[in-house]
PDB file of C-alpha atoms in Angstrom:
ATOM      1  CA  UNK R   1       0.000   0.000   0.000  1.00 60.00           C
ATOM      2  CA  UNK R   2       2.046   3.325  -1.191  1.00 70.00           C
ATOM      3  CA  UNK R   3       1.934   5.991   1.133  1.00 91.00           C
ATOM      4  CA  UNK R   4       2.010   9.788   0.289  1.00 95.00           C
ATOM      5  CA  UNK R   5       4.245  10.530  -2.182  1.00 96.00           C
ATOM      6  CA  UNK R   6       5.343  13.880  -3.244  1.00 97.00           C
ATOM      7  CA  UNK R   7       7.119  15.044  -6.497  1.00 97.00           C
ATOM      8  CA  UNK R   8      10.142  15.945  -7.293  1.00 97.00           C
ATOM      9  CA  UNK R   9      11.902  15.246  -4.246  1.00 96.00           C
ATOM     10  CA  UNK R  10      14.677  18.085  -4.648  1.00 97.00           C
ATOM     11  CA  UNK R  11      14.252  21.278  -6.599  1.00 96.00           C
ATOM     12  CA  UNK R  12      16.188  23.942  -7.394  1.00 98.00           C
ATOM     13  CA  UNK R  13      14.426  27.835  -8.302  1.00 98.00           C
ATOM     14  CA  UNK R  14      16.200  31.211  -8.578  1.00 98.00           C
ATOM     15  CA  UNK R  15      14.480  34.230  -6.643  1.00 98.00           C
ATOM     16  CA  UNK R  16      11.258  35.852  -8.213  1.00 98.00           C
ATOM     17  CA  UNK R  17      10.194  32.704 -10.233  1.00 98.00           C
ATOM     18  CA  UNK R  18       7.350  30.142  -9.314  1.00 98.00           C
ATOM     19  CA  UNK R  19       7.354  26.488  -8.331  1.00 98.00           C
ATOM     20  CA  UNK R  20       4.525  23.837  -8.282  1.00 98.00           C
ATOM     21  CA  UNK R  21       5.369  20.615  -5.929  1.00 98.00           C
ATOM     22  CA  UNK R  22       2.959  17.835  -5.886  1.00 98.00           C
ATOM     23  CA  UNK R  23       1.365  14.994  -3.847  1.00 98.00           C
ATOM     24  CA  UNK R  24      -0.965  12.547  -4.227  1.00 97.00           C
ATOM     25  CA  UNK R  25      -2.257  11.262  -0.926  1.00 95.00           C
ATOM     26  CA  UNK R  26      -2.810   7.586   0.982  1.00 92.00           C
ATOM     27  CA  UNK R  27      -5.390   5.222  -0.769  1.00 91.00           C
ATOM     28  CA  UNK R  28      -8.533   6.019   0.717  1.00 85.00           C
ATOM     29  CA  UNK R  29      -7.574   9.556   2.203  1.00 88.00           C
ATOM     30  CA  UNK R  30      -9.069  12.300   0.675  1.00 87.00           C
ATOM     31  CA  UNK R  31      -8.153  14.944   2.885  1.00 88.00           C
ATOM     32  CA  UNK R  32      -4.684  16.620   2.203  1.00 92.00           C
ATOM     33  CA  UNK R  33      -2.509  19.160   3.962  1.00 93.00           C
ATOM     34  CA  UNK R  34       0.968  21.004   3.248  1.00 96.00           C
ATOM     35  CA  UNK R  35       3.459  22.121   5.682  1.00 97.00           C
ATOM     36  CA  UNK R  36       6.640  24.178   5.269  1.00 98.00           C
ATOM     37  CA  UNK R  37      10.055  22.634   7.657  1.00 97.00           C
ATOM     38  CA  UNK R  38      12.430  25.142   7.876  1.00 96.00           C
ATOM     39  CA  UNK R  39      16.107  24.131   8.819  1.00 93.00           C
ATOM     40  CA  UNK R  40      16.217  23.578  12.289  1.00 91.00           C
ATOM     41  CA  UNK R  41      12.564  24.406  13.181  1.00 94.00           C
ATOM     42  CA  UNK R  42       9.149  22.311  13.276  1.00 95.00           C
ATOM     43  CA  UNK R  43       6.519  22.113  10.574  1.00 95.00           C
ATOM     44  CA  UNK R  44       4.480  24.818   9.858  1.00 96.00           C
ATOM     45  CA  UNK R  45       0.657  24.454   8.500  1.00 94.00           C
ATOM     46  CA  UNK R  46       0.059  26.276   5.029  1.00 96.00           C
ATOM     47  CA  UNK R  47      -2.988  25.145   4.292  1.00 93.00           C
ATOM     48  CA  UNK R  48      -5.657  21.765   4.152  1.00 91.00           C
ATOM     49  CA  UNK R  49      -8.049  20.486   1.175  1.00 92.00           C
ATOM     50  CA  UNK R  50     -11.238  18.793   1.481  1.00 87.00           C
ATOM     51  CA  UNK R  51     -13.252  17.881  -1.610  1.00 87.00           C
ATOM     52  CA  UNK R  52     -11.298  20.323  -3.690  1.00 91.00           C
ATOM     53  CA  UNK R  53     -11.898  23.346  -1.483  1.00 91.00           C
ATOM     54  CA  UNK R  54      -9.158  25.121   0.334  1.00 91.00           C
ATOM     55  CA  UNK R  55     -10.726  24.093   4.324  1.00 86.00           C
ATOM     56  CA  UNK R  56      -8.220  25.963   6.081  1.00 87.00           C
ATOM     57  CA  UNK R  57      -5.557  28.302   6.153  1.00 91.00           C
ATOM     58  CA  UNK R  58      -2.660  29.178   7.939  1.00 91.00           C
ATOM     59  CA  UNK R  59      -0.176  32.192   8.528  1.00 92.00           C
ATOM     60  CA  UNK R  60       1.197  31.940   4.888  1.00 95.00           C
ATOM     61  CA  UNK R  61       0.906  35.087   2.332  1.00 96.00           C
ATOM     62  CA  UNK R  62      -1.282  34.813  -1.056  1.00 96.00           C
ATOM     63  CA  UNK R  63       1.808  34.109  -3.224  1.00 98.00           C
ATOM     64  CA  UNK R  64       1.560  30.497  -1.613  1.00 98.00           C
ATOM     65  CA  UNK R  65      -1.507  28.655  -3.689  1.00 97.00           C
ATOM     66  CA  UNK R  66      -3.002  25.280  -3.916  1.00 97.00           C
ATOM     67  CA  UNK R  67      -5.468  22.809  -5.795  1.00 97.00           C
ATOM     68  CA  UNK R  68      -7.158  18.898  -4.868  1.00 96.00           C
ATOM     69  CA  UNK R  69      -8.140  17.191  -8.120  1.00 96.00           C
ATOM     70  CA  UNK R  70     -10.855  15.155  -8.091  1.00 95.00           C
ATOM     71  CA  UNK R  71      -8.520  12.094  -7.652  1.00 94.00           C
ATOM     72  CA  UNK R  72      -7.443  14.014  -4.049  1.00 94.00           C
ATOM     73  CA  UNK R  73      -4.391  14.429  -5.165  1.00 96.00           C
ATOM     74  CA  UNK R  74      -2.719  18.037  -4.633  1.00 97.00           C
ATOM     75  CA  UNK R  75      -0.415  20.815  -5.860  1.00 98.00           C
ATOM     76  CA  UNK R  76       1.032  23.272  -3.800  1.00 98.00           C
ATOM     77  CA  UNK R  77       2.162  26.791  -5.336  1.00 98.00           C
ATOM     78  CA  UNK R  78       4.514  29.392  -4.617  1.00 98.00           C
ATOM     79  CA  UNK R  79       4.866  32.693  -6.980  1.00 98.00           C
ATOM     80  CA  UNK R  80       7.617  34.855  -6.852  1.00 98.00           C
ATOM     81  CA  UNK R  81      10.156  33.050  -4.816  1.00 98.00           C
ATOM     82  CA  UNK R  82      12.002  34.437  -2.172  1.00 98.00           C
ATOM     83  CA  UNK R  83      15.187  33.359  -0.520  1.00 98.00           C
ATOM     84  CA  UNK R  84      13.321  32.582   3.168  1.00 97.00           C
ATOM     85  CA  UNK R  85      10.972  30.191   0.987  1.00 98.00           C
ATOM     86  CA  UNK R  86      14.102  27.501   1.011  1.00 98.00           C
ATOM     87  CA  UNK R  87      12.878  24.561   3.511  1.00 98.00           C
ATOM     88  CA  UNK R  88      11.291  21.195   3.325  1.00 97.00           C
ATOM     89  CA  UNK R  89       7.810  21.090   2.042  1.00 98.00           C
ATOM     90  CA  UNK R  90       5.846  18.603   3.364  1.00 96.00           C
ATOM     91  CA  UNK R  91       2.557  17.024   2.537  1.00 96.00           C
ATOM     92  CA  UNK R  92      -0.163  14.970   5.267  1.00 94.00           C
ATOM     93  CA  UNK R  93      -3.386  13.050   4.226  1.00 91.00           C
ATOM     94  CA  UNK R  94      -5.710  11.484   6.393  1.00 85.00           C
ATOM     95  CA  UNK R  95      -9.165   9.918   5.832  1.00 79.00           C
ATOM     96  CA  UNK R  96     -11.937  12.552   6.865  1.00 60.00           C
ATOM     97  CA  UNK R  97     -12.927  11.485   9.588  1.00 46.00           C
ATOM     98  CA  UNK R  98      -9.556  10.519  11.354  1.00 50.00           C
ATOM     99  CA  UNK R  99      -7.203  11.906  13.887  1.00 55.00           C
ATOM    100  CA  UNK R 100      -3.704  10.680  12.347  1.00 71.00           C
ATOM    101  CA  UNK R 101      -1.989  12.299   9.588  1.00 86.00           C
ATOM    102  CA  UNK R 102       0.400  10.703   6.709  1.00 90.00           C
ATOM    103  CA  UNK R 103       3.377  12.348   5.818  1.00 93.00           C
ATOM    104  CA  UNK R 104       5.352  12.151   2.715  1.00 94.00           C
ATOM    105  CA  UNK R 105       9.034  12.360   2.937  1.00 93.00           C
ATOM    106  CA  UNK R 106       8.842  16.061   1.443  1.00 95.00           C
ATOM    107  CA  UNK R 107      10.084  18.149  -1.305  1.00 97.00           C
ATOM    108  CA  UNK R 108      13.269  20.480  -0.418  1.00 97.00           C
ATOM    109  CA  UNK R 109      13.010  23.100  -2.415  1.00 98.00           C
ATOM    110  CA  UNK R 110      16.318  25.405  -2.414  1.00 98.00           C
ATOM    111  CA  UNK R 111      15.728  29.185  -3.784  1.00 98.00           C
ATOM    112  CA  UNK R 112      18.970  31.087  -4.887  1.00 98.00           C
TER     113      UNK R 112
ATOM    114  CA  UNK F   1      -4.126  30.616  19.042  1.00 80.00           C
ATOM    115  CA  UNK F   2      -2.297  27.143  20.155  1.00 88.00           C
ATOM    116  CA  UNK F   3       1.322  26.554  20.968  1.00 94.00           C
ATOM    117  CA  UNK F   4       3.565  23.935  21.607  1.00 97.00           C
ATOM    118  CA  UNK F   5       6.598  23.890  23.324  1.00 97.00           C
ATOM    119  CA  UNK F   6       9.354  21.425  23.649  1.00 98.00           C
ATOM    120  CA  UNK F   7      12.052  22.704  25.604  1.00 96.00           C
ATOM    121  CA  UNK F   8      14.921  19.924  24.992  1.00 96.00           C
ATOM    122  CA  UNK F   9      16.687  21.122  22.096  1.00 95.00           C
ATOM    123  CA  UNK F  10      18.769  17.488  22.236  1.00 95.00           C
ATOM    124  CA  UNK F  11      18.886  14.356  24.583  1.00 96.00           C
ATOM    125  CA  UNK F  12      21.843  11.836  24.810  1.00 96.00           C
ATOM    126  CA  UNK F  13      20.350   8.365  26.369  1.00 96.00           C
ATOM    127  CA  UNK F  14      22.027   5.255  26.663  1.00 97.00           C
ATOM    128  CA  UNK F  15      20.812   2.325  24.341  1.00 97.00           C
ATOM    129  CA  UNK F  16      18.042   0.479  26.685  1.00 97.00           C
ATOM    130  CA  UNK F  17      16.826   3.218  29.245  1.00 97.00           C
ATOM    131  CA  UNK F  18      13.818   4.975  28.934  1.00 97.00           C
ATOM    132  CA  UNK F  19      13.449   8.325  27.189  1.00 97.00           C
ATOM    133  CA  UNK F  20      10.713  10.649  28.387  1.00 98.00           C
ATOM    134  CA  UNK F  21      10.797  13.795  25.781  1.00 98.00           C
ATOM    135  CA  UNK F  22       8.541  16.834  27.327  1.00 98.00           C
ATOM    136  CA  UNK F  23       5.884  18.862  25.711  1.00 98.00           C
ATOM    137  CA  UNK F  24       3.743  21.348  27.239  1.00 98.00           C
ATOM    138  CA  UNK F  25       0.530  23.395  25.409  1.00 97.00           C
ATOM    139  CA  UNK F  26      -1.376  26.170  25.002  1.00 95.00           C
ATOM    140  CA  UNK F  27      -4.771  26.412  23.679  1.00 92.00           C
ATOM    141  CA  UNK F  28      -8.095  28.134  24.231  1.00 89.00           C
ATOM    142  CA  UNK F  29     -10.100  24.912  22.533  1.00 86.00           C
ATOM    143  CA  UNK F  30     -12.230  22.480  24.886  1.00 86.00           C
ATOM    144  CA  UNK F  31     -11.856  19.994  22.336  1.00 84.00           C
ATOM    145  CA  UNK F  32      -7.848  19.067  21.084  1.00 88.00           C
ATOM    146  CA  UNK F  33      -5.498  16.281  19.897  1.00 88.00           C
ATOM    147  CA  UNK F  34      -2.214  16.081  20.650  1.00 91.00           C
ATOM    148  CA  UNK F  35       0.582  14.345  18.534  1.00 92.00           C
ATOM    149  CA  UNK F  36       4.026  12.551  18.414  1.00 95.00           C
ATOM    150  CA  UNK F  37       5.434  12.448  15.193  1.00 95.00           C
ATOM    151  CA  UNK F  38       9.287  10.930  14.761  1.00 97.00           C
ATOM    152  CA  UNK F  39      11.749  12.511  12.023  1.00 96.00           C
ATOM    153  CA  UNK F  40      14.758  10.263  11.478  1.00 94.00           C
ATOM    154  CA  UNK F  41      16.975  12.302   8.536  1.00 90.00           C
ATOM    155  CA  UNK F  42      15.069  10.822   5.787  1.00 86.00           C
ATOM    156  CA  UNK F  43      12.868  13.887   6.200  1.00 87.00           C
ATOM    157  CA  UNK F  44       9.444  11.910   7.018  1.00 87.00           C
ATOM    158  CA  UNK F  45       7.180  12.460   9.498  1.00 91.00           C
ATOM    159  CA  UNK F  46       6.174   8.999  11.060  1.00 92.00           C
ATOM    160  CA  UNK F  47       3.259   9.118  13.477  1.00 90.00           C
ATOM    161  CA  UNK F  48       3.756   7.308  16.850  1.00 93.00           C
ATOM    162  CA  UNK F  49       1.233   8.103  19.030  1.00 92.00           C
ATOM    163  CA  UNK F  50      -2.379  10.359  19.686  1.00 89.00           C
ATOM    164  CA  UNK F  51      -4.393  11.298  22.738  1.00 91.00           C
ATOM    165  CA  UNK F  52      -7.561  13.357  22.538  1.00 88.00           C
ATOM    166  CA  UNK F  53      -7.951  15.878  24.965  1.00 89.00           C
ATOM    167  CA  UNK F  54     -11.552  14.053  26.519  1.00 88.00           C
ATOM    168  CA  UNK F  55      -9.746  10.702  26.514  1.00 87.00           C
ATOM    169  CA  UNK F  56      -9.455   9.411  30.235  1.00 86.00           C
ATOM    170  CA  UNK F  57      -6.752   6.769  29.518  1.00 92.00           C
ATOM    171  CA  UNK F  58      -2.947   7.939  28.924  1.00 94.00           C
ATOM    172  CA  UNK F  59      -2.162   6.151  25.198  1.00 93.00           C
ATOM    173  CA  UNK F  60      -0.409   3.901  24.453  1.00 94.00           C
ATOM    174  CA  UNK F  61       0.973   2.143  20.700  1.00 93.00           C
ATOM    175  CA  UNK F  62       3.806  -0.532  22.013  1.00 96.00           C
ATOM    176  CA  UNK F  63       6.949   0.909  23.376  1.00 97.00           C
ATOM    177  CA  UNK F  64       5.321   4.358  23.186  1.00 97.00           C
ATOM    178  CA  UNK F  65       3.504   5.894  25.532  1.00 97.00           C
ATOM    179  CA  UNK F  66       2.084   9.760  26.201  1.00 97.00           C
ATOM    180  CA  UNK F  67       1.578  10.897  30.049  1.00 97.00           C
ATOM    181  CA  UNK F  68      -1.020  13.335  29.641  1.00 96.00           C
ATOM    182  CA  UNK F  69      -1.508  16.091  32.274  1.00 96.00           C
ATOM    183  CA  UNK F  70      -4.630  18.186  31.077  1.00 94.00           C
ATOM    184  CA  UNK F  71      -4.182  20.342  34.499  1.00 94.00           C
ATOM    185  CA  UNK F  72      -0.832  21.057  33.549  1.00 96.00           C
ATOM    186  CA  UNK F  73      -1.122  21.205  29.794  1.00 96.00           C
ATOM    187  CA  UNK F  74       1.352  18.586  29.164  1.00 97.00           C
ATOM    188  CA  UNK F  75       1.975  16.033  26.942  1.00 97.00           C
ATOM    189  CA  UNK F  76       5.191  13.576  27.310  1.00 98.00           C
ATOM    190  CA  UNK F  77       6.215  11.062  25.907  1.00 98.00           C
ATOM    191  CA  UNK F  78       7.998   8.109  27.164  1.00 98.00           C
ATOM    192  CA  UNK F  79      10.058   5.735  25.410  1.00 97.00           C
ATOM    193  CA  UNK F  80      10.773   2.077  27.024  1.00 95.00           C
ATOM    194  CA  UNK F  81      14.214   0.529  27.068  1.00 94.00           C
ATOM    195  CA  UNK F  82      15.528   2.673  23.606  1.00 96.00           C
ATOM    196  CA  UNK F  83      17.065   0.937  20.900  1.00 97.00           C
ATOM    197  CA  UNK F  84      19.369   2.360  18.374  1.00 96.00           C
ATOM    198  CA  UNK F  85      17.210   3.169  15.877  1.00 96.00           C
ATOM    199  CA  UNK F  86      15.131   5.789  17.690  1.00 97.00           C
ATOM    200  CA  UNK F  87      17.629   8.709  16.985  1.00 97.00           C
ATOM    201  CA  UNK F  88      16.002  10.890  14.953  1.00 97.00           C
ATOM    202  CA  UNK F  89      13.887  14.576  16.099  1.00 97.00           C
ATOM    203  CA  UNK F  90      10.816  14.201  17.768  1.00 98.00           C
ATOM    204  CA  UNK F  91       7.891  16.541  17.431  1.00 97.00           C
ATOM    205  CA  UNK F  92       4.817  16.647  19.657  1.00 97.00           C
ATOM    206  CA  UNK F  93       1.834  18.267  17.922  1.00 94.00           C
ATOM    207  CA  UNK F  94      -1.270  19.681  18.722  1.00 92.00           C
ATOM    208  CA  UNK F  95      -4.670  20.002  16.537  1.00 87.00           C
ATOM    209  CA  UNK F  96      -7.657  21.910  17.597  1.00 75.00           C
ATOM    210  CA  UNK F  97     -10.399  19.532  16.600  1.00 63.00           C
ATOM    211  CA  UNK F  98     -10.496  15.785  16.912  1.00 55.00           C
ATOM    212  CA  UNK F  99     -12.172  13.132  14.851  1.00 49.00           C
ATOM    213  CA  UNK F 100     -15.385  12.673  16.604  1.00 46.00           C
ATOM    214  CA  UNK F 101     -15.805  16.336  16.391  1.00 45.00           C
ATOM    215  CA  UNK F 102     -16.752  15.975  12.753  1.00 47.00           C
ATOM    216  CA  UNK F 103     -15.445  17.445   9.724  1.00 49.00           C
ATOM    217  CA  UNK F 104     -11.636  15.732  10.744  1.00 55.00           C
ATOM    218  CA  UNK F 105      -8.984  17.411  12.239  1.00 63.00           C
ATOM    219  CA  UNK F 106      -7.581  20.974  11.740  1.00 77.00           C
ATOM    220  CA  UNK F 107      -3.944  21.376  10.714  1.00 86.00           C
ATOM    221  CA  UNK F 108      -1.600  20.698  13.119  1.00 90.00           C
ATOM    222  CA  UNK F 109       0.587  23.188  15.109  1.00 93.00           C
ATOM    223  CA  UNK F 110       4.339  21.456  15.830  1.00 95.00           C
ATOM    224  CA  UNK F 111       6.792  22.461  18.524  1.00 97.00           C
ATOM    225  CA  UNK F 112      10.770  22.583  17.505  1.00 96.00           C
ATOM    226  CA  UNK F 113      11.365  19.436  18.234  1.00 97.00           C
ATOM    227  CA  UNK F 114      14.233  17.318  20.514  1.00 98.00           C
ATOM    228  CA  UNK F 115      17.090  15.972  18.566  1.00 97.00           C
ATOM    229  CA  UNK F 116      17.114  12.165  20.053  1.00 98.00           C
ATOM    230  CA  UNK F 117      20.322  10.367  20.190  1.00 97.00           C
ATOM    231  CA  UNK F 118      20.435   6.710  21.676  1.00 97.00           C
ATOM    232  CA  UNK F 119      24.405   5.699  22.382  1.00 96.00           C
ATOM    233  CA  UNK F 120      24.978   2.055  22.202  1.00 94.00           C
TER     234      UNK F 120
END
C-alpha cells in the first residue's frame, strides 16, 4: 500500500520565479494538507483540502496557492520566490474522519 | 491561538533506558489532539502516538507511551528501554479539533522538536 508521495523530491528555483510541488495522498484519504520545515525548526501548517476546497488556512501570504483534483491528489504553489521560501515542504493526508496524519518524505526546495 | 513547546533542544540516552521527551501546550479549545510524530533524517514524518484531549486513559501504541496532564497542559512522551534506531527529532503536535468532532482534524501546530540520540 504506497503511502504519500510527493514530487520531485529536490528542486532547485532562482528568486522571483514560481514552483509547483505535488502529492498525491494515501489510498482512501481524501483529505490533504501542506506544511513548510524550515532548517532547524518544526513544521508549519500552510494550508488543508477537502473535496477540492481550500478548508483551512494558515499564517502563509497569497503568493503560496493550492489545488485537490478530483482524484485528491494536490499541488502546492509558490509565486515569486524568495530566498526565506528555502525549507522542506511537506505534505499529510488522512481519511476525513480521522485523527492521524500521513506524511510524505517532502520536497526540499532550495531558492537562490 | 495554540502553541507547543518542547524545551529539549537534544537528549543523549544510553541504548536500553527509557526516554521521556517533554511537551507542554497552550490552547483556548475544549476539544484538542495532541501528537508525536518521529523525524529520522530521511525527512518523514512517522506518526507514533495520539491522545484526545476528553480521553481518560494515557495512550499507548507498544513501546510508546504519552503521560497526559490536562491540568498542567502537558503532553510527554515516554520511550521504554531505547534501541538504536530511535535517533532521529521528535515533534509533539497539537490540533484543535479531533475526529469525533466531525469534519476531521484541523492542521496541526508542531513544537521545535528534541534531537534524540540513543548511544549504544
Amino acid at each position: 500500500d504506497a503511502g504519500v508521495t510527493q514530487s520531485p523530491t529536490h528542486l532547485i528555483k532562482t528568486r522571483g520565479q514560481q514552483v509547483t510541488l505535488r502529492c498525491s495522498p494515501k489510498s482512501g484519504h481524501d483529505t490533504v494538507s501542506w506544511y513548510q520545515q524550515a532548517l532547524g525548526q518544526g513544521p508549519q501548517f500552510i494550508f488543508q483540502y477537502y473535496e477540492e476546497e481550500e478548508r483551512q488556512r494558515g499564517n502563509f501570504p497569497d503568493r503560496f496557492s493550492g489545488h485537490q483534483f478530483p482524484n485528491y491528489s494536490s499541488e502546492l504553489n509558490v509565486n515569486a520566490l524568495l530566498l526565506g521560501d528555502s525549507a522542506l515542504y511537506l505534505c499529510a493526508s488522512s481519511p476525513d474522519i480521522y485523527y492521524g496524519y500521513t506524511f510524505g518524505s517532502g520536497t526540499r526546495l532550495t531558492v537562490v | 491561538a495554540q502553541k507547543i513547546t518542547q524545551t529539549q533542544p537534544g537528549m543523549f540516552v544510553q541504548e536500553k533506558e527509557a526516554v521521556t521527551l517533554d511537551c507542554t501546550y497552550d490552547t483556548s479549545d475544549q476539544s484538542y489532539g495532541l501528537f508525536w510524530y518521529k523525524q529520522p533524517s530521511s525527512g518523514e514524518m512517522i506518526f507514533l502516538i495520539y491522545q484526545g484531549s476528553y480521553d481518560e486513559q494515557n495512550a499507548t501504541e507498544g513501546r510508546y507511551s504519552l503521560n497526559f496532564q490536562k491540568a498542567r497542559k502537558s503532553a510527554n512522551l515516554v520511550i521504554s528501554a531505547s534501541q538504536l534506531g530511535d535517533s532521529a527529532m521528535y515533534f509533539c503536535a497539537m490540533s484543535g479539533k479531533v475526529a469525533y468532532s466531525g469534519g476531521g482534524a484541523d492542521g496541526l501546530t508542531f513544537g521545535k522538536g528534541t534531537h534524540l540520540i540513543i548511544q549504544p
